[in-house]
Coordinates of C-alpha atoms and ligand atoms in Angstrom, one line a residue:
Chain A
X27 CA -41.8 -0.6 16.1
X28 CA -40.0 -0.3 19.4
X29 CA -38.8 -3.9 18.9
X30 CA -37.6 -3.1 15.4
X31 CA -35.8 0.1 16.6
X32 CA -34.3 -1.8 19.5
X33 CA -32.9 -4.6 17.3
X34 CA -31.7 -2.0 14.7
X35 CA -29.8 -0.1 17.4
X36 CA -28.2 -3.2 19.0
X37 CA -27.3 -4.2 15.4
X38 CA -25.5 -1.0 14.8
X39 CA -23.7 -1.2 18.2
X40 CA -22.4 -4.7 17.7
X41 CA -21.7 -3.8 14.0
X42 CA -19.2 -1.3 15.3
X43 CA -17.2 -4.1 16.8
X44 CA -17.5 -6.2 13.7
X45 CA -16.3 -3.2 11.7
X46 CA -13.1 -3.1 13.7
X47 CA -12.5 -6.7 13.0
X48 CA -13.3 -6.2 9.3
X49 CA -11.1 -3.1 9.0
X50 CA -8.2 -5.0 10.4
X51 CA -8.6 -7.8 7.9
X52 CA -9.0 -5.3 5.0
X53 CA -5.9 -3.3 5.9
X54 CA -3.8 -6.5 6.0
X55 CA -5.3 -7.6 2.7
X56 CA -4.9 -4.2 1.1
X57 CA -1.3 -3.8 1.9
X58 CA -0.1 -7.4 1.7
X59 CA -2.7 -9.0 -0.7
X60 CA -2.8 -11.8 1.9
X61 CA -6.0 -13.0 3.5
X62 CA -5.3 -13.5 7.1
X63 CA -7.1 -16.7 8.2
X64 CA -5.7 -16.3 11.7
X65 CA -7.7 -13.1 12.1
X66 CA -10.3 -14.5 14.5
X67 CA -7.7 -16.3 16.4
X68 CA -5.8 -13.0 16.9
X69 CA -9.0 -11.6 18.2
X70 CA -9.3 -14.6 20.6
X71 CA -5.8 -13.8 21.9
X72 CA -7.0 -10.3 22.6
X73 CA -9.9 -11.9 24.6
X74 CA -7.6 -14.0 26.7
X75 CA -5.3 -11.0 27.3
X76 CA -8.3 -9.1 28.6
X77 CA -9.4 -12.1 30.7
X78 CA -6.0 -12.3 32.3
X79 CA -5.8 -8.6 33.0
X80 CA -9.2 -8.8 34.5
X81 CA -8.8 -11.9 36.7
X82 CA -5.1 -11.4 37.7
X83 CA -4.8 -7.7 37.9
X84 CA -8.4 -6.6 38.3
X85 CA -8.3 -4.3 35.3
X86 CA -11.7 -3.5 33.7
X87 CA -12.0 -4.9 30.2
X88 CA -12.7 -1.4 28.7
X89 CA -9.7 0.1 30.5
X90 CA -7.5 -2.9 29.5
X91 CA -7.5 -1.9 25.9
X92 CA -4.8 0.6 26.8
X93 CA -2.6 -2.4 27.3
X94 CA -4.2 -4.6 24.6
X95 CA -3.8 -2.1 21.8
X96 CA 0.0 -1.8 22.0
X97 CA 0.6 -5.4 22.9
X98 CA -1.5 -6.8 20.1
X99 CA 0.2 -4.3 17.7
X100 CA 3.6 -5.7 18.7
X101 CA 2.2 -9.2 18.4
X102 CA 1.0 -8.5 14.8
X103 CA 4.2 -6.8 13.8
X104 CA 6.1 -9.7 15.1
X105 CA 4.0 -12.2 13.1
X106 CA 4.5 -10.1 9.9
X107 CA 8.3 -9.8 10.4
X108 CA 8.8 -13.4 11.2
X109 CA 6.3 -15.2 9.0
X110 CA 4.2 -13.2 6.6
X111 CA 7.0 -11.1 5.0
X112 CA 8.6 -14.4 3.9
X113 CA 5.6 -15.5 1.8
X114 CA 4.7 -12.2 0.2
X115 CA 5.7 -13.3 -3.3
X116 CA 4.6 -16.9 -2.8
X117 CA 1.6 -18.7 -4.2
X118 CA -1.8 -17.8 -2.7
X119 CA -2.4 -21.3 -1.4
X120 CA 0.9 -21.2 0.5
X121 CA -0.1 -17.9 2.1
X122 CA -3.4 -19.3 3.1
X123 CA -1.8 -22.4 4.6
X124 CA 0.6 -20.3 6.6
X125 CA -2.1 -18.1 8.1
X126 CA -4.4 -21.0 8.8
X127 CA -1.4 -22.8 10.5
X128 CA -0.7 -19.7 12.6
X129 CA -4.3 -19.6 13.7
X130 CA -4.3 -23.3 14.7
X131 CA -1.1 -22.8 16.7
X132 CA -2.7 -19.9 18.5
X133 CA -6.0 -21.7 19.3
X134 CA -4.2 -24.9 20.4
X135 CA -1.7 -23.0 22.5
X136 CA -4.6 -21.3 24.3
X137 CA -6.3 -24.7 24.7
X138 CA -3.2 -26.1 26.4
X139 CA -2.9 -23.2 28.8
X140 CA -6.6 -22.6 29.5
X141 CA -8.3 -25.8 28.4
X142 CA -11.5 -25.6 26.3
X143 CA -13.6 -24.4 29.1
X144 CA -15.7 -21.4 28.6
X145 CA -14.5 -18.4 30.6
X146 CA -16.6 -15.4 31.4
X147 CA -15.7 -11.9 32.6
X148 CA -18.5 -10.8 34.8
X149 CA -18.3 -7.1 35.5
X150 CA -20.9 -5.0 37.4
X151 CA -22.3 -3.8 34.1
X152 CA -22.1 -7.1 32.1
X153 CA -25.9 -7.5 32.1
X154 CA -27.1 -4.0 32.8
X155 CA -28.8 -1.9 30.2
X156 CA -29.5 1.7 29.5
X157 CA -32.9 2.9 28.6
X158 CA -33.5 5.9 26.4
X159 CA -36.9 6.9 25.1
X160 CA -38.3 3.5 25.7
X161 CA -35.5 1.7 23.9
X162 CA -33.1 -0.2 26.1
X163 CA -29.6 -1.1 25.0
X164 CA -27.0 -3.2 26.7
X165 CA -24.6 -1.1 28.6
X166 CA -21.4 -2.9 27.7
X167 CA -22.4 -2.8 24.1
X168 CA -23.0 0.9 24.2
X169 CA -19.7 1.6 25.8
X170 CA -17.9 -0.6 23.4
X171 CA -19.6 1.2 20.5
X172 CA -18.3 4.6 21.7
X173 CA -14.8 3.2 22.1
X174 CA -15.1 1.6 18.6
X175 CA -16.2 4.9 17.1
X176 CA -13.3 6.7 18.7
X177 CA -10.7 4.2 17.5
X178 CA -12.1 4.2 14.0
X179 CA -12.0 8.0 13.9
X180 CA -8.4 7.9 15.0
X181 CA -7.5 5.3 12.5
X182 CA -9.0 7.3 9.7
X183 CA -7.1 10.4 10.8
X184 CA -3.9 8.4 10.9
X185 CA -4.4 6.9 7.4
X186 CA -5.4 10.2 5.8
X187 CA -3.4 12.8 7.6
X188 CA 0.0 11.4 8.7
X189 CA 2.9 10.6 6.4
X190 CA 3.1 7.0 7.7
X191 CA -0.6 6.5 7.3
X192 CA -0.5 7.8 3.7
X193 CA 2.6 5.6 3.0
X194 CA 0.6 2.6 4.1
X195 CA -2.2 3.5 1.7
X196 CA 0.4 4.2 -1.0
X197 CA 1.9 0.7 -0.5
X198 CA -1.6 -0.8 -0.8
X199 CA -2.3 1.1 -4.0
X200 CA 1.0 0.4 -5.8
X201 CA 3.7 -1.3 -3.9
X202 CA 6.4 -0.7 -6.6
X203 CA 5.6 3.0 -6.9
X204 CA 5.7 3.3 -3.1
X205 CA 9.2 1.9 -3.1
X206 CA 10.2 4.5 -5.7
X207 CA 8.9 7.2 -3.3
X208 CA 11.5 6.0 -0.7
X209 CA 8.9 4.2 1.3
X210 CA 10.2 1.1 3.1
X211 CA 7.4 -1.2 2.2
X212 CA 8.5 -4.0 4.5
X213 CA 8.2 -1.7 7.4
X214 CA 4.8 -0.5 6.2
X215 CA 3.7 -4.2 6.0
X216 CA 4.8 -4.7 9.6
X217 CA 2.9 -1.6 10.7
X218 CA -0.2 -2.7 8.7
X219 CA -0.2 -6.2 10.2
X220 CA 0.4 -4.6 13.6
X221 CA -2.6 -2.4 13.1
X222 CA -4.8 -5.3 11.9
X223 CA -3.9 -7.4 14.9
X224 CA -4.4 -4.5 17.2
X225 CA -7.9 -3.8 15.9
X226 CA -8.8 -7.5 16.1
X227 CA -7.4 -7.8 19.6
X228 CA -9.2 -4.7 20.7
X229 CA -12.5 -6.0 19.3
X230 CA -11.9 -9.1 21.3
X231 CA -11.4 -7.0 24.4
X232 CA -14.5 -5.0 23.8
X233 CA -16.8 -8.1 23.4
X234 CA -15.3 -10.0 26.2
X235 CA -17.7 -8.7 28.9
X236 CA -20.6 -10.1 26.8
X237 CA -19.2 -13.2 25.1
X238 CA -17.9 -16.6 26.2
X239 CA -14.2 -16.8 25.9
X240 CA -12.8 -20.1 24.6
X241 CA -9.9 -21.1 22.3
X242 CA -12.0 -22.0 19.3
X243 CA -14.0 -18.8 19.1
X244 CA -11.7 -17.4 16.4
X245 CA -13.0 -19.3 13.4
X246 CA -16.5 -17.9 13.5
X247 CA -15.0 -14.4 13.6
X248 CA -12.5 -15.1 10.9
X249 CA -15.5 -16.0 8.7
X250 CA -17.4 -13.0 9.8
X251 CA -14.5 -10.7 9.1
X252 CA -14.1 -12.3 5.7
X253 CA -17.8 -11.7 4.8
X254 CA -17.5 -8.1 6.0
X255 CA -14.4 -7.5 3.9
X256 CA -15.9 -9.0 0.8
X257 CA -19.1 -7.1 1.4
X258 CA -17.2 -3.8 1.6
X259 CA -14.8 -4.5 -1.2
X260 CA -11.6 -6.2 -0.4
X261 CA -9.1 -3.6 0.7
X262 CA -11.6 -0.8 1.2
X263 CA -11.6 0.6 4.8
X264 CA -14.8 2.6 4.3
X265 CA -16.4 -0.5 2.9
X266 CA -15.3 -2.6 5.8
X267 CA -16.7 0.0 8.2
X268 CA -20.1 -0.1 6.5
X269 CA -19.9 -3.9 6.0
X270 CA -19.5 -4.4 9.7
X271 CA -22.5 -2.3 10.5
X272 CA -24.6 -4.0 7.8
X273 CA -23.7 -7.5 9.2
X274 CA -24.4 -6.3 12.7
X275 CA -27.9 -5.1 11.7
X276 CA -28.6 -8.2 9.6
X277 CA -27.8 -10.5 12.5
X278 CA -29.7 -8.5 15.1
X279 CA -32.8 -7.9 13.1
X280 CA -33.0 -11.5 11.8
X281 CA -32.4 -12.8 15.3
X282 CA -35.6 -11.0 16.4
X283 CA -37.8 -11.6 13.4
X284 CA -36.7 -15.0 12.3
X285 CA -34.8 -16.8 15.0
X286 CA -31.4 -16.4 16.6
X287 CA -30.4 -19.8 15.1
X288 CA -31.0 -18.4 11.7
X289 CA -29.0 -15.2 11.9
X290 CA -25.8 -16.7 10.5
X291 CA -27.8 -18.1 7.6
X292 CA -29.2 -14.6 6.9
X293 CA -25.7 -13.2 6.9
X294 CA -24.4 -15.7 4.4
X295 CA -27.4 -15.3 2.1
X296 CA -26.6 -11.5 2.2
X297 CA -23.0 -12.4 1.4
X298 CA -24.0 -14.5 -1.6
X299 CA -26.3 -11.9 -2.9
X300 CA -23.6 -9.3 -2.8
X301 CA -21.2 -11.7 -4.6
X302 CA -23.8 -12.4 -7.2
X303 CA -25.0 -8.8 -7.9
X304 CA -22.2 -6.6 -6.8
X305 CA -19.0 -8.7 -6.6
X306 CA -16.8 -5.6 -6.2
X307 CA -18.4 -5.0 -2.9
X308 CA -20.7 -2.3 -1.6
X309 CA -18.3 0.5 -2.3
X310 CA -17.4 -0.8 -5.7
X311 CA -13.7 -0.3 -5.2
X312 CA -11.0 -2.3 -3.6
X313 CA -8.4 0.2 -2.5
X314 CA -7.6 2.0 0.7
Chain B
X26 CA 28.1 10.7 -10.5
X27 CA 26.4 7.4 -11.6
X28 CA 28.6 4.5 -12.7
X29 CA 27.4 1.3 -14.1
X30 CA 30.1 -1.3 -14.8
X31 CA 29.5 -4.6 -16.6
X32 CA 25.9 -5.0 -15.5
X33 CA 24.3 -8.4 -16.3
X34 CA 20.7 -9.2 -15.6
X35 CA 18.3 -12.0 -16.3
X36 CA 14.6 -12.6 -15.7
X37 CA 14.8 -16.2 -14.7
X38 CA 16.5 -17.9 -17.7
X39 CA 16.0 -15.0 -20.0
X40 CA 19.1 -12.9 -20.2
X41 CA 18.1 -9.2 -20.7
X42 CA 21.2 -7.1 -20.1
X43 CA 24.7 -8.0 -21.2
X44 CA 27.8 -6.2 -19.8
X45 CA 26.2 -2.8 -19.7
X46 CA 28.6 0.1 -19.0
X47 CA 27.0 3.4 -18.5
X48 CA 28.0 6.7 -16.9
X49 CA 26.2 9.8 -16.0
X50 CA 28.1 13.0 -14.9
X51 CA 26.7 15.7 -12.6
X52 CA 24.6 18.2 -14.5
X53 CA 24.1 16.1 -17.6
X54 CA 21.1 14.9 -19.5
X55 CA 22.0 11.4 -20.6
X56 CA 19.6 9.4 -22.7
X57 CA 19.3 5.7 -23.5
X58 CA 17.4 4.9 -26.6
X59 CA 16.4 1.6 -28.1
X60 CA 13.5 -0.4 -29.5
X61 CA 10.8 -2.2 -27.6
X62 CA 12.2 -4.9 -25.3
X63 CA 15.8 -3.6 -25.6
X64 CA 16.1 -3.6 -21.8
X65 CA 15.8 0.1 -21.1
X66 CA 13.3 -0.2 -18.3
X67 CA 15.1 -3.1 -16.9
X68 CA 18.3 -1.1 -16.6
X69 CA 16.5 1.6 -14.7
X70 CA 14.9 -1.0 -12.4
X71 CA 18.4 -2.2 -11.6
X72 CA 19.5 1.2 -10.6
X73 CA 16.4 1.7 -8.4
X74 CA 17.0 -1.8 -6.9
X75 CA 13.5 -3.0 -7.9
X76 CA 15.4 -6.0 -9.3
X77 CA 18.8 -7.5 -8.4
X78 CA 21.5 -7.9 -11.0
X79 CA 23.3 -11.2 -11.8
X80 CA 26.6 -9.4 -11.7
X81 CA 28.2 -6.0 -12.2
X82 CA 28.7 -2.8 -10.2
X83 CA 26.4 0.2 -9.8
X84 CA 27.7 3.1 -7.8
X85 CA 26.5 6.6 -7.1
X86 CA 29.0 9.2 -6.0
X87 CA 31.2 6.4 -4.8
X88 CA 28.5 4.6 -2.8
X89 CA 27.8 1.0 -3.8
X90 CA 24.1 0.9 -4.8
X91 CA 24.0 -2.9 -5.0
X92 CA 24.0 -3.1 -1.2
X93 CA 20.9 -0.9 -0.8
X94 CA 17.2 -1.5 -0.7
X95 CA 15.0 0.5 -3.1
X96 CA 13.9 3.1 -0.5
X97 CA 17.6 3.7 0.4
X98 CA 18.4 4.5 -3.2
X99 CA 15.8 7.2 -3.0
X100 CA 17.4 8.5 0.1
X101 CA 20.7 8.8 -1.8
X102 CA 19.0 11.2 -4.2
X103 CA 18.1 8.9 -7.1
X104 CA 14.5 9.2 -8.0
X105 CA 12.7 7.3 -10.7
X106 CA 9.7 8.5 -12.7
X107 CA 8.6 5.0 -13.8
X108 CA 7.2 3.8 -17.1
X109 CA 3.3 3.9 -17.1
X110 CA 3.4 6.7 -14.5
X111 CA 2.3 4.6 -11.6
X112 CA 0.2 7.3 -10.0
X113 CA -1.5 6.4 -6.7
X114 CA -5.0 6.1 -8.1
X115 CA -7.0 6.7 -4.9
X116 CA -5.0 9.6 -3.8
X117 CA -5.6 13.2 -4.8
X118 CA -3.0 15.2 -6.8
X119 CA -1.8 16.8 -3.6
X120 CA -1.5 13.5 -1.8
X121 CA 0.5 12.1 -4.6
X122 CA 2.8 15.0 -4.4
X123 CA 3.0 14.6 -0.7
X124 CA 4.1 11.0 -1.1
X125 CA 6.8 12.2 -3.5
X126 CA 8.3 14.0 -0.5
X127 CA 8.0 11.1 1.9
X128 CA 11.8 10.8 2.6
X129 CA 12.9 12.7 5.7
X130 CA 15.3 15.0 3.8
X131 CA 12.5 16.2 1.5
X132 CA 9.8 16.9 4.1
X133 CA 11.1 20.3 5.2
X134 CA 11.1 21.5 1.6
X135 CA 7.6 20.1 1.0
X136 CA 5.8 23.4 0.7
X137 CA 8.5 25.1 -1.4
X138 CA 8.7 22.2 -3.7
X139 CA 4.9 22.1 -4.1
X140 CA 5.0 25.7 -5.2
X141 CA 7.9 24.9 -7.6
X142 CA 6.1 22.0 -9.3
X143 CA 2.8 23.9 -9.5
X144 CA 4.8 26.6 -11.4
X145 CA 6.2 24.1 -13.7
X146 CA 2.8 22.4 -14.2
X147 CA 0.0 25.0 -13.6
X148 CA -2.6 22.3 -14.6
X149 CA -1.8 20.3 -11.5
X150 CA -2.6 23.3 -9.3
X151 CA -6.0 23.5 -10.9
X152 CA -6.6 19.8 -10.3
X153 CA -5.1 19.7 -6.8
X154 CA -8.1 17.8 -5.3
X155 CA -8.8 15.4 -8.2
X156 CA -8.0 11.7 -7.7
X157 CA -4.9 10.6 -9.5
X158 CA -6.7 7.7 -11.1
X159 CA -9.2 10.0 -12.8
X160 CA -6.6 12.2 -14.4
X161 CA -5.9 12.0 -18.2
X162 CA -2.8 10.3 -19.4
X163 CA -1.0 13.5 -20.1
X164 CA -2.0 15.0 -16.7
X165 CA -0.8 11.8 -15.0
X166 CA 2.6 12.1 -16.7
X167 CA 2.9 15.7 -15.5
X168 CA 1.9 14.5 -12.0
X169 CA 4.5 11.6 -12.1
X170 CA 7.3 14.0 -13.0
X171 CA 6.2 16.6 -10.4
X172 CA 6.0 13.8 -7.8
X173 CA 9.5 12.8 -8.7
X174 CA 10.7 16.4 -8.2
X175 CA 9.2 16.6 -4.7
X176 CA 12.0 14.4 -3.4
X177 CA 14.7 16.9 -4.2
X178 CA 16.4 14.4 -6.6
X179 CA 20.0 14.8 -7.5
X180 CA 19.6 12.3 -10.3
X181 CA 16.2 11.9 -11.9
X182 CA 15.6 8.6 -13.8
X183 CA 12.8 9.0 -16.4
X184 CA 11.3 6.1 -18.2
X185 CA 9.5 7.1 -21.4
X186 CA 7.9 10.3 -20.2
X187 CA 6.5 11.0 -23.7
X188 CA 4.7 7.7 -24.1
X189 CA 1.1 8.2 -25.1
X190 CA 1.2 11.9 -25.3
X191 CA -0.1 14.1 -28.1
X192 CA 2.6 15.5 -30.4
X193 CA 2.1 19.0 -29.0
X194 CA 2.5 17.7 -25.4
X195 CA 5.5 15.7 -26.4
X196 CA 7.5 18.8 -27.4
X197 CA 6.3 20.4 -24.2
X198 CA 7.5 17.5 -22.0
X199 CA 11.0 17.6 -23.5
X200 CA 11.2 21.3 -23.0
X201 CA 10.2 20.8 -19.4
X202 CA 12.9 18.1 -18.9
X203 CA 15.5 20.5 -20.3
X204 CA 14.2 23.1 -17.9
X205 CA 14.4 20.8 -14.9
X206 CA 18.0 20.0 -15.9
X207 CA 18.8 23.8 -16.1
X208 CA 17.5 24.0 -12.5
X209 CA 20.3 21.7 -11.5
X210 CA 18.9 18.2 -11.7
X211 CA 20.9 15.5 -13.5
X212 CA 18.8 13.4 -15.7
X213 CA 19.0 9.9 -17.1
X214 CA 16.2 9.6 -19.7
X215 CA 15.0 6.4 -21.4
X216 CA 13.1 7.1 -24.5
X217 CA 11.7 5.7 -27.8
X218 CA 11.2 9.2 -29.1
X219 CA 14.8 9.2 -30.4
X220 CA 14.8 12.5 -32.2
X221 CA 13.4 14.6 -29.3
X222 CA 15.6 12.9 -26.6
X223 CA 18.8 13.2 -28.6
X224 CA 17.9 16.8 -29.2
X225 CA 18.0 17.7 -25.5
X226 CA 20.6 15.1 -24.4
X227 CA 24.3 15.9 -23.7
X228 CA 25.2 12.3 -24.3
X229 CA 23.4 9.2 -25.4
X230 CA 23.6 5.4 -25.4
X231 CA 21.9 3.1 -28.0
X232 CA 20.7 -0.1 -26.5
X233 CA 20.0 -3.1 -28.8
X234 CA 18.7 -6.4 -27.3
X235 CA 20.4 -5.8 -24.0
X236 CA 23.7 -4.5 -25.3
X237 CA 25.2 -1.0 -25.6
X238 CA 26.0 -0.8 -29.3
X239 CA 26.7 2.9 -29.7
X240 CA 27.5 5.9 -27.5
X241 CA 28.3 9.5 -28.1
X242 CA 27.0 13.1 -27.8
X243 CA 23.4 13.7 -28.6
X244 CA 24.4 15.7 -31.6
X245 CA 26.8 13.1 -32.9
X246 CA 24.2 10.3 -32.6
X247 CA 21.5 12.5 -34.4
X248 CA 23.9 12.6 -37.4
X249 CA 24.9 8.9 -37.1
X250 CA 24.0 6.8 -40.1
X251 CA 23.0 3.8 -38.1
X252 CA 20.8 5.8 -35.8
X253 CA 19.2 7.6 -38.7
X254 CA 18.4 4.4 -40.4
X255 CA 17.2 2.4 -37.4
X256 CA 15.3 5.0 -35.4
X257 CA 14.7 8.2 -37.4
X258 CA 13.4 6.6 -40.6
X259 CA 15.8 8.5 -42.8
Ligands
ATP424 N1 8.9 -9.1 -15.2 C1 9.5 -9.7 -16.3 N2 9.6 -11.0 -16.4 C2 10.1 -11.6 -17.5 N3 10.6 -10.9 -18.6 C3 10.5 -9.6 -18.5 C4 10.0 -8.9 -17.4 N4 10.0 -7.6 -17.6 C5 10.6 -7.4 -18.9 N5 10.9 -8.6 -19.4 C6 11.5 -8.9 -20.7 O1 12.8 -8.2 -20.7 C7 13.1 -7.6 -21.9 C8 13.4 -6.2 -21.7 O2 12.3 -5.5 -21.2 P1 12.3 -4.0 -20.8 O3 11.0 -3.7 -20.2 O4 13.5 -3.6 -20.1 O5 12.3 -3.3 -22.3 P2 12.3 -1.8 -22.7 O6 13.5 -1.5 -23.5 O7 11.9 -0.9 -21.6 O8 11.1 -1.8 -23.7 P3 9.9 -0.8 -24.0 O9 10.5 0.3 -24.8 O10 8.8 -1.5 -24.7 O11 9.4 -0.3 -22.7 C9 11.9 -7.8 -22.8 O12 12.2 -8.9 -23.6 C10 10.8 -8.2 -21.8 O13 9.9 -9.1 -22.4
MG425 MG1 10.3 0.1 -21.0

């Protein structure tokens, strides 16, 4: 029982980070109807940013998100303005090629600069754990979960309560109607991609104390983000939040009860089951 | 107020509007009537800059609209209530209205305008927290008009507001349009309900396959032989 609870709790904790990645992808998809295949690579950029801030300036990974969040927002906004805005009306396959290409450029650039070597950020707490009522959880995971929850709450507040946040949702729900409200939809797209990139980059920063950092790490996470988004219903933020946690739990529990080599298989089986039986996603709706 | 001069427009190879001349003066209700596919909605989309014309001029109080983006047209005071209502389905009635007052100049009047549209459509007040997508067709139409009013429009473009409404509600909607006009909003109304729209319009244009074939006062067109035969079944 303790083992089960322990794996459940670690699943929820890592699921929070997955949720951030998934929410980012779903916001981008919701507003632009473009699947961002560079999503994991953007996360990887966030990891290297954190790595540099740590090794060069000695800034703790969890503190460094104060830099990562705005920088990655600008990076995403810049990608949108320069590239994605140009293919909004284009054929889906062209959009896919563009985002895949952007991802390749990112991972190869990082490979040129940092080589393919694995980098690690070893903090004083990297391998320490906290024990509560007989259940021990990894300390960096627990901290990252708290930060994740705070960021998610702020994001919900932004999207529900502010004019700009509502305008982003309006753009996702009906782009033409949004224009008729006087909403500058190009600007909202830039903000949306900025948010998506910022969330992915922040997730990268949050996992960097516990993961190896290398240029090709992105693709696994792009896939994971995609699974989470489909699971939650493409474009649904609540769905992506739940989807992230579900995937986290599925991975963690199956790693304990089956074998850690099989956890990805379990995730994809889950994915296929959802596609077969509830193709609209867990929430059954696809809008923000 | 609004001046359209020799507007031509095509969807790809399909030419839809031919040399349209149209004028709306401050304080008027002007209606454009015509059969399905005549190009009425396309004309409004050109004014709102959702599509770009092949040639021709569109100006509003002297400002050249063809240089603006859609959202800037709204900032000029031209607000469109589109065909098919286009309510934000996952937003509540109140959130939809709030989006109506997104532009900076309308935000300060948000609360006052909310009161005003609730007075015009008490039903919306009762349904404040309901999701737009779950409202009935008639309620959505009211919401669409109310949402348009939230922006403090100087010129309101309305595309078939009576479409799909019950006969009782149709009369109601036209009375409300006349009332909005009395409150000082100029209106350009596109309609297939020719009788009702001519009844409330100061002036009217008849559009046939993308061309203006007839224009005059609402009353004159109501008594016009061609209009009677083509649209009123008389
Ligand atoms: N997006 C589009 N692409 C291609 N053709 C279009 C498009 N939208 C409209 N059309 C065509 O342009 C013509 C004019 O359409 P429009 O919607 O302006 O007509 P309308 O007068 O508003 O008709 P209705 O009363 O049925 O709404 C029609 O022949 C229509 O098929
Ligand atoms: Mg039409």
